[in-house]
């Protein structure tokens, strides 16, 4: 599974059309993707529609959050919550819903 994908229209730093994603996933042999848009999760209705139009594609909808400790992938939140730009508060929010926190760019500025 690819854990860090953005799409055009949902994240400003991506040119990937979400409708191209299923073909790219099949061609690459990846088993699924985590669509982790910047500071937002796809609306639940858009998620359901996308899943219905692309059966067999494993898609998780998360978000990438810019925190005081760097960019982190939040899996399990339904939407952005105020204050989660602090990693401690992001962790607490995810703990409340049984979510996951993944460092998006470990050691990005270390070298």
C-alpha positions as a Python dict, from the first residue, in 0.01 Angstrom:
ca = {
    (1, 'X'): (0, 0, 0),
    (2, 'X'): (123, 348, -84),
    (3, 'X'): (75, 557, 229),
    (4, 'X'): (106, 908, 92),
    (5, 'X'): (-83, 1020, -218),
    (6, 'X'): (-229, 1363, -295),
    (7, 'X'): (-462, 1451, -583),
    (8, 'X'): (-513, 1759, -798),
    (9, 'X'): (-807, 1960, -676),
    (10, 'X'): (-760, 1849, -316),
    (11, 'X'): (-391, 1931, -257),
    (12, 'X'): (-207, 2221, -420),
    (13, 'X'): (119, 2031, -469),
    (14, 'X'): (-23, 1747, -679),
    (15, 'X'): (-100, 1712, -1048),
    (16, 'X'): (-247, 1362, -1011),
    (17, 'X'): (-605, 1332, -1137),
    (18, 'X'): (-795, 1109, -894),
    (19, 'X'): (-961, 939, -1191),
    (20, 'X'): (-619, 827, -1321),
    (21, 'X'): (-528, 672, -986),
    (22, 'X'): (-702, 331, -1031),
    (23, 'X'): (-515, 266, -1358),
    (24, 'X'): (-182, 370, -1207),
    (25, 'X'): (-240, 148, -904),
    (26, 'X'): (-321, -154, -1122),
    (27, 'X'): (-21, -95, -1349),
    (28, 'X'): (221, -56, -1058),
    (29, 'X'): (104, -360, -864),
    (30, 'X'): (29, -155, -553),
    (31, 'X'): (-253, -309, -351),
    (32, 'X'): (-403, 15, -222),
    (33, 'X'): (-349, 381, -145),
    (34, 'X'): (-393, 627, 137),
    (35, 'X'): (-525, 950, -10),
    (36, 'X'): (-381, 1195, 240),
    (37, 'X'): (-471, 1543, 121),
    (38, 'X'): (-328, 1850, 292),
    (39, 'X'): (-531, 1952, 599),
    (40, 'X'): (-850, 1787, 480),
    (41, 'X'): (-1021, 1456, 433),
    (42, 'X'): (-1243, 1396, 132),
    (43, 'X'): (-1611, 1455, 210),
    (44, 'X'): (-1780, 1128, 310),
    (45, 'X'): (-2017, 1146, 10),
    (46, 'X'): (-1723, 1189, -229),
    (47, 'X'): (-1547, 893, -65),
    (48, 'X'): (-1851, 668, -112),
    (49, 'X'): (-1900, 781, -472),
    (50, 'X'): (-1531, 725, -554),
    (51, 'X'): (-1535, 377, -398),
    (52, 'X'): (-1852, 285, -589),
    (53, 'X'): (-1699, 395, -920),
    (54, 'X'): (-1374, 206, -855),
    (55, 'X'): (-1465, -132, -705),
    (56, 'X'): (-1167, -344, -612),
    (57, 'X'): (-944, -45, -539),
    (58, 'X'): (-846, -29, -173),
    (59, 'X'): (-851, 338, -77),
    (60, 'X'): (-809, 484, 267),
    (61, 'X'): (-892, 852, 312),
    (62, 'X'): (-665, 1034, 556),
    (63, 'X'): (-500, 1373, 567),
    (64, 'X'): (-154, 1521, 588),
    (65, 'X'): (-126, 1772, 871),
    (66, 'X'): (153, 2028, 908),
    (67, 'X'): (244, 2014, 1277),
    (68, 'X'): (503, 2168, 1504),
    (69, 'X'): (702, 1845, 1458),
    (70, 'X'): (667, 1829, 1079),
    (71, 'X'): (418, 1678, 836),
    (72, 'X'): (220, 1384, 969),
    (73, 'X'): (-38, 1155, 815),
    (74, 'X'): (-355, 1128, 1020),
    (75, 'X'): (-568, 822, 950),
    (76, 'X'): (-905, 801, 1118),
    (77, 'X'): (-1025, 1160, 1154),
    (78, 'X'): (-1341, 1260, 967),
    (79, 'X'): (-1222, 1619, 924),
    (80, 'X'): (-963, 1873, 1030),
    (81, 'X'): (-993, 1976, 1395),
    (82, 'X'): (-872, 2303, 1539),
    (83, 'X'): (-544, 2276, 1728),
    (84, 'X'): (-412, 1963, 1557),
    (85, 'X'): (-124, 2163, 1413),
    (86, 'X'): (33, 2071, 1748),
    (87, 'X'): (147, 1709, 1726),
    (88, 'X'): (43, 1641, 2084),
    (89, 'X'): (-316, 1747, 2008),
    (90, 'X'): (-319, 1554, 1681),
    (91, 'X'): (-212, 1240, 1868),
    (92, 'X'): (-487, 1296, 2128),
    (93, 'X'): (-750, 1346, 1857),
    (94, 'X'): (-646, 1023, 1686),
    (95, 'X'): (-641, 834, 2016),
    (96, 'X'): (-1004, 938, 2073),
    (97, 'X'): (-1112, 771, 1747),
    (98, 'X'): (-865, 481, 1743),
    (99, 'X'): (-675, 634, 1450),
    (100, 'X'): (-316, 615, 1334),
    (101, 'X'): (-37, 871, 1312),
    (102, 'X'): (244, 827, 1059),
    (103, 'X'): (541, 1061, 1008),
    (104, 'X'): (512, 1172, 645),
    (105, 'X'): (866, 1293, 577),
    (106, 'X'): (1105, 1149, 834),
    (107, 'X'): (1446, 1317, 837),
    (108, 'X'): (1339, 1555, 559),
    (109, 'X'): (1557, 1840, 685),
    (110, 'X'): (1815, 1634, 871),
    (111, 'X'): (2075, 1630, 594),
}
